[in-house]
mmCIF file of C-alpha atoms in Angstrom:
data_model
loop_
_atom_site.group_PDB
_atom_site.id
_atom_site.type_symbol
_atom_site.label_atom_id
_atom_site.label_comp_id
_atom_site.label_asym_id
_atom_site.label_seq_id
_atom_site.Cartn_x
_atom_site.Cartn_y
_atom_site.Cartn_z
ATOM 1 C CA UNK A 1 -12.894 -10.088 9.203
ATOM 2 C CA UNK A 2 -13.253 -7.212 6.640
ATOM 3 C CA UNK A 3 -10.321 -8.088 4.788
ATOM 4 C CA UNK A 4 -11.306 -11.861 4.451
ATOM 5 C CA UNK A 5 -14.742 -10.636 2.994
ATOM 6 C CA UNK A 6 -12.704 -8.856 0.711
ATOM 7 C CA UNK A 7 -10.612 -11.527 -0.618
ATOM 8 C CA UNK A 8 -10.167 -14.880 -1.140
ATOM 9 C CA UNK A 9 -7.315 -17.582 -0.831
ATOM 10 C CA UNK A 10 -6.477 -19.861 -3.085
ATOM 11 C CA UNK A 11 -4.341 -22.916 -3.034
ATOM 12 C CA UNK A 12 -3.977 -25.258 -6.033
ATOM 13 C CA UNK A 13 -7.686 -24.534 -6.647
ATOM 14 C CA UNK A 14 -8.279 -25.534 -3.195
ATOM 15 C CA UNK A 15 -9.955 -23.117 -0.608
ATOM 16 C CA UNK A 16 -8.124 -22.917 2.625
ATOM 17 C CA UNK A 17 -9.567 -22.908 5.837
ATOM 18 C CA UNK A 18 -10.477 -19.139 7.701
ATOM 19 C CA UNK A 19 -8.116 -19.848 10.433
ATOM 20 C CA UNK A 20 -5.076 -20.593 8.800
ATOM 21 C CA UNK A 21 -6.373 -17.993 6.051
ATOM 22 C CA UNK A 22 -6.320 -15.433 8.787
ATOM 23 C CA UNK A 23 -2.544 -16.583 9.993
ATOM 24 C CA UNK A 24 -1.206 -16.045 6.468
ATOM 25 C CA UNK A 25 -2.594 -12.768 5.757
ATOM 26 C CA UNK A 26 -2.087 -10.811 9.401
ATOM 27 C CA UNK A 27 0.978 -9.339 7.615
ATOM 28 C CA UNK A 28 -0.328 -8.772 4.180
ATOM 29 C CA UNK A 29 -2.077 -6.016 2.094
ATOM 30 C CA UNK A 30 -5.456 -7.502 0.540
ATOM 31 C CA UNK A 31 -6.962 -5.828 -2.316
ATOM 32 C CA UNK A 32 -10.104 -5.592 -4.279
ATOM 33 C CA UNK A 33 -9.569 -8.460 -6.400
ATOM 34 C CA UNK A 34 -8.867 -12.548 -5.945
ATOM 35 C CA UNK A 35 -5.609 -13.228 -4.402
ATOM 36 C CA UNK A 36 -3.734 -16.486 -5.303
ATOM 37 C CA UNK A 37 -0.329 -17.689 -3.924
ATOM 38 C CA UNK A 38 1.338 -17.341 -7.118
ATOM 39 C CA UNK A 39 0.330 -13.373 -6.608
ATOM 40 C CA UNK A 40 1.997 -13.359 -3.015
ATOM 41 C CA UNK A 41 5.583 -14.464 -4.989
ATOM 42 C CA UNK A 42 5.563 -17.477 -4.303
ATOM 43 C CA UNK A 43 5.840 -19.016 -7.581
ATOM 44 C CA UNK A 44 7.936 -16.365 -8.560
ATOM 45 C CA UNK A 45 5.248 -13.607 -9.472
ATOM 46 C CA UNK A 46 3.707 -10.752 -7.576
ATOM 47 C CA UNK A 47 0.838 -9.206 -8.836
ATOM 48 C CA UNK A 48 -1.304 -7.158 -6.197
ATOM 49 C CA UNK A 49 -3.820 -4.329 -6.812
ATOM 50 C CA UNK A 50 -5.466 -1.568 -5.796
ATOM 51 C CA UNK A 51 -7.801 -0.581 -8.428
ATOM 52 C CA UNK A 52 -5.637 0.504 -11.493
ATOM 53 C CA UNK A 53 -2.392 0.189 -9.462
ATOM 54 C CA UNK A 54 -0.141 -2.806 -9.042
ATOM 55 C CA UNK A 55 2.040 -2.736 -5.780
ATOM 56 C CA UNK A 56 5.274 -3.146 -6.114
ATOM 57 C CA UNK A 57 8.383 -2.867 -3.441
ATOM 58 C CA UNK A 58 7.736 -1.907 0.024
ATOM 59 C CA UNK A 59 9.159 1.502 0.722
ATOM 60 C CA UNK A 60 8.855 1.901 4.146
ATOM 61 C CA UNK A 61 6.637 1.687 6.982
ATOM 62 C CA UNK A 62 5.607 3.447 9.795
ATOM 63 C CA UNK A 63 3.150 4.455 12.873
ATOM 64 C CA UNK A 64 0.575 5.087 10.053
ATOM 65 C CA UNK A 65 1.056 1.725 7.904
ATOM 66 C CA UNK A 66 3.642 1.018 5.303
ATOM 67 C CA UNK A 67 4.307 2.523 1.474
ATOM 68 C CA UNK A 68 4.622 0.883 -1.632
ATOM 69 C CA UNK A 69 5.643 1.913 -5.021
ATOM 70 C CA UNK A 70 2.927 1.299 -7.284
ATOM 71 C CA UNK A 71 2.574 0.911 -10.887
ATOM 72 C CA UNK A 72 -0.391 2.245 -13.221
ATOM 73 C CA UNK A 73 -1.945 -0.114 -15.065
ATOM 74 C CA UNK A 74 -3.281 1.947 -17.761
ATOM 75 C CA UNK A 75 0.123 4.581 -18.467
ATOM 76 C CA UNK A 76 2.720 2.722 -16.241
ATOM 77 C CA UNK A 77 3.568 5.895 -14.097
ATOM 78 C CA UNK A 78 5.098 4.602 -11.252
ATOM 79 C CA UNK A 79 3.148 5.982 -7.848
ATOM 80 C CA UNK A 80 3.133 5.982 -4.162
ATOM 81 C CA UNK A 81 0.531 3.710 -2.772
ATOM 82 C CA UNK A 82 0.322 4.534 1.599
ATOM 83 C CA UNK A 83 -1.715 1.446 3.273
ATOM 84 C CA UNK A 84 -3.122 1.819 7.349
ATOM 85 C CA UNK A 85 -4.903 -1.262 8.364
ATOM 86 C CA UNK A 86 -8.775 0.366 8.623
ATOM 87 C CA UNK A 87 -8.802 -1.157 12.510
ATOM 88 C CA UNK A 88 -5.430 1.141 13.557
ATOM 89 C CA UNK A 89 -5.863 2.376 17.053
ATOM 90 C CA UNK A 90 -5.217 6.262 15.554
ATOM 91 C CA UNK A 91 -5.920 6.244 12.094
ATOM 92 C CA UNK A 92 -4.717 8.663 10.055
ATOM 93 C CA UNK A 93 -4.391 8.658 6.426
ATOM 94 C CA UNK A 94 -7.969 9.610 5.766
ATOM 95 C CA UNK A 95 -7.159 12.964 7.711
ATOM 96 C CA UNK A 96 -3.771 13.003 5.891
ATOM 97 C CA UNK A 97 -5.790 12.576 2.221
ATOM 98 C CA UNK A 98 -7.928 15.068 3.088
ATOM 99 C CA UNK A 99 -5.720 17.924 4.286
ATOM 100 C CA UNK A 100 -3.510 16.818 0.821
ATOM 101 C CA UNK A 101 -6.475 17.112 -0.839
ATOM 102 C CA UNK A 102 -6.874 20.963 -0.283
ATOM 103 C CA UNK A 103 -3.374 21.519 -0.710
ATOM 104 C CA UNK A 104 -3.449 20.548 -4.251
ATOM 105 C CA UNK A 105 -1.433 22.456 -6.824
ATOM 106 C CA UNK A 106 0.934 24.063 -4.346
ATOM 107 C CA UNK A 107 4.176 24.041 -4.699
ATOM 108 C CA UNK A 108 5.957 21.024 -3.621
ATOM 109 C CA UNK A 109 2.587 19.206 -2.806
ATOM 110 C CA UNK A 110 2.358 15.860 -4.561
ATOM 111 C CA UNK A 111 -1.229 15.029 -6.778
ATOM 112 C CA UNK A 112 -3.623 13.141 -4.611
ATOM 113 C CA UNK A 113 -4.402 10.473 -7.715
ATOM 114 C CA UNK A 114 -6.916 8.128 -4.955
ATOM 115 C CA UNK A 115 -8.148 7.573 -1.584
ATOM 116 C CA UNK A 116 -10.418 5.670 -0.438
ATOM 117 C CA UNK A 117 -10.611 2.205 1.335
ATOM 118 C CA UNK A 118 -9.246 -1.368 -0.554
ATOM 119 C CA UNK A 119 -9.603 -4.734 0.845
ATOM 120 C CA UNK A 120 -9.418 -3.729 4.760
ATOM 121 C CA UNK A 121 -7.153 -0.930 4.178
ATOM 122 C CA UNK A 122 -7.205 3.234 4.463
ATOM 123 C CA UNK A 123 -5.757 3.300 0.908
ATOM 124 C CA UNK A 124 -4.197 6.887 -0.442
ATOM 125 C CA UNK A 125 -1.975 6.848 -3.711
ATOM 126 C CA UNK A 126 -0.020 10.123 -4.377
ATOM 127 C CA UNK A 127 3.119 11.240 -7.137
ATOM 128 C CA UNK A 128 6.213 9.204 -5.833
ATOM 129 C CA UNK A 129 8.558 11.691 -5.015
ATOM 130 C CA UNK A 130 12.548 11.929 -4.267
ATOM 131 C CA UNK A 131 14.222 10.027 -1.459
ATOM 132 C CA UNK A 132 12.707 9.571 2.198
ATOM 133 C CA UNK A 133 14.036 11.986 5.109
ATOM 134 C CA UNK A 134 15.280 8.444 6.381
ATOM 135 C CA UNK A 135 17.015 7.853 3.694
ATOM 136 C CA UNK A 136 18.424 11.141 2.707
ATOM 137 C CA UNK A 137 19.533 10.846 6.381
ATOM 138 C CA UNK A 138 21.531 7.475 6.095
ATOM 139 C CA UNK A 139 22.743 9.079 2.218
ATOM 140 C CA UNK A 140 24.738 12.153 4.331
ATOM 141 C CA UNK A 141 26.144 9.848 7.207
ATOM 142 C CA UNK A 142 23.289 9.980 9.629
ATOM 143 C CA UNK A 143 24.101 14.199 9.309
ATOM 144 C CA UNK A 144 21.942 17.327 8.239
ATOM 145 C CA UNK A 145 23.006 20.443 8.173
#
């Protein structure tokens, strides 16, 4: 419900029905802006947002939600966008912003650029850093050291 109220479908100018609007978008990020399908790829473009950011490739996913790369608008630095639905049974990325938050400017600790909530989503957007754990793990033959 709050992530229909914060969007809204379009097809060929056409609004679709809340039902089907819901089926669609069970699986998909909803931002703070209108969505049409020719911004979901399917005419070949993706364009999503949140705020000044445009989301890019899925990274990963996990227990809290799923990571994006993101792009700013404004200086095109390339960013890490983390997404958990707002309704998760145990939420965590506001806790996660927050504790980053205090950490800020210590060594190895990546800049907390936004958090906040976008279209039906706990929304934080940090520095993209180096490779995953995952996928250093997979780089080394599934070894560490």
């Amino acid at each position: 419900q709050n992530s229909l109220a914060s969007a809204c479908i379009i097809f060929g100018g056409n609004d679709h029905g809340a039902s089907e609007a819901r089926a669609l978008l069970r699986d998909t990020v909803l931002v703070d802006r209108l969505i049409t399908m020719d911004e979901f790829g399917i005419f070949g473009r993706s364009e999503l947002h949140v705020h000044k950011w445009q989301l890019g490739k899925k990274l990963g996913s996990g227990s809290f939600g799923d990571v994006y790369i993101g792009k700013d608008s404004e200086n095109q630095e390339e960013v890490a966008v983390k997404l958990e639905f707002i309704g998760a049974r145990h939420p965590m990325l506001e806790s996660e912003a927050r504790i980053l938050k205090h950490l800020q400017g210590g060594p190895g600790i990546p800049k907390l650029h936004w958090s906040g909530v976008a279209g039906g989503y706990n929304t934080m957007v940090v520095d993209l850093l180096g490779l995953s754990l995952e996928d250093m793990f997979r780089k080394s033959m599934r070894k560490f050291s």
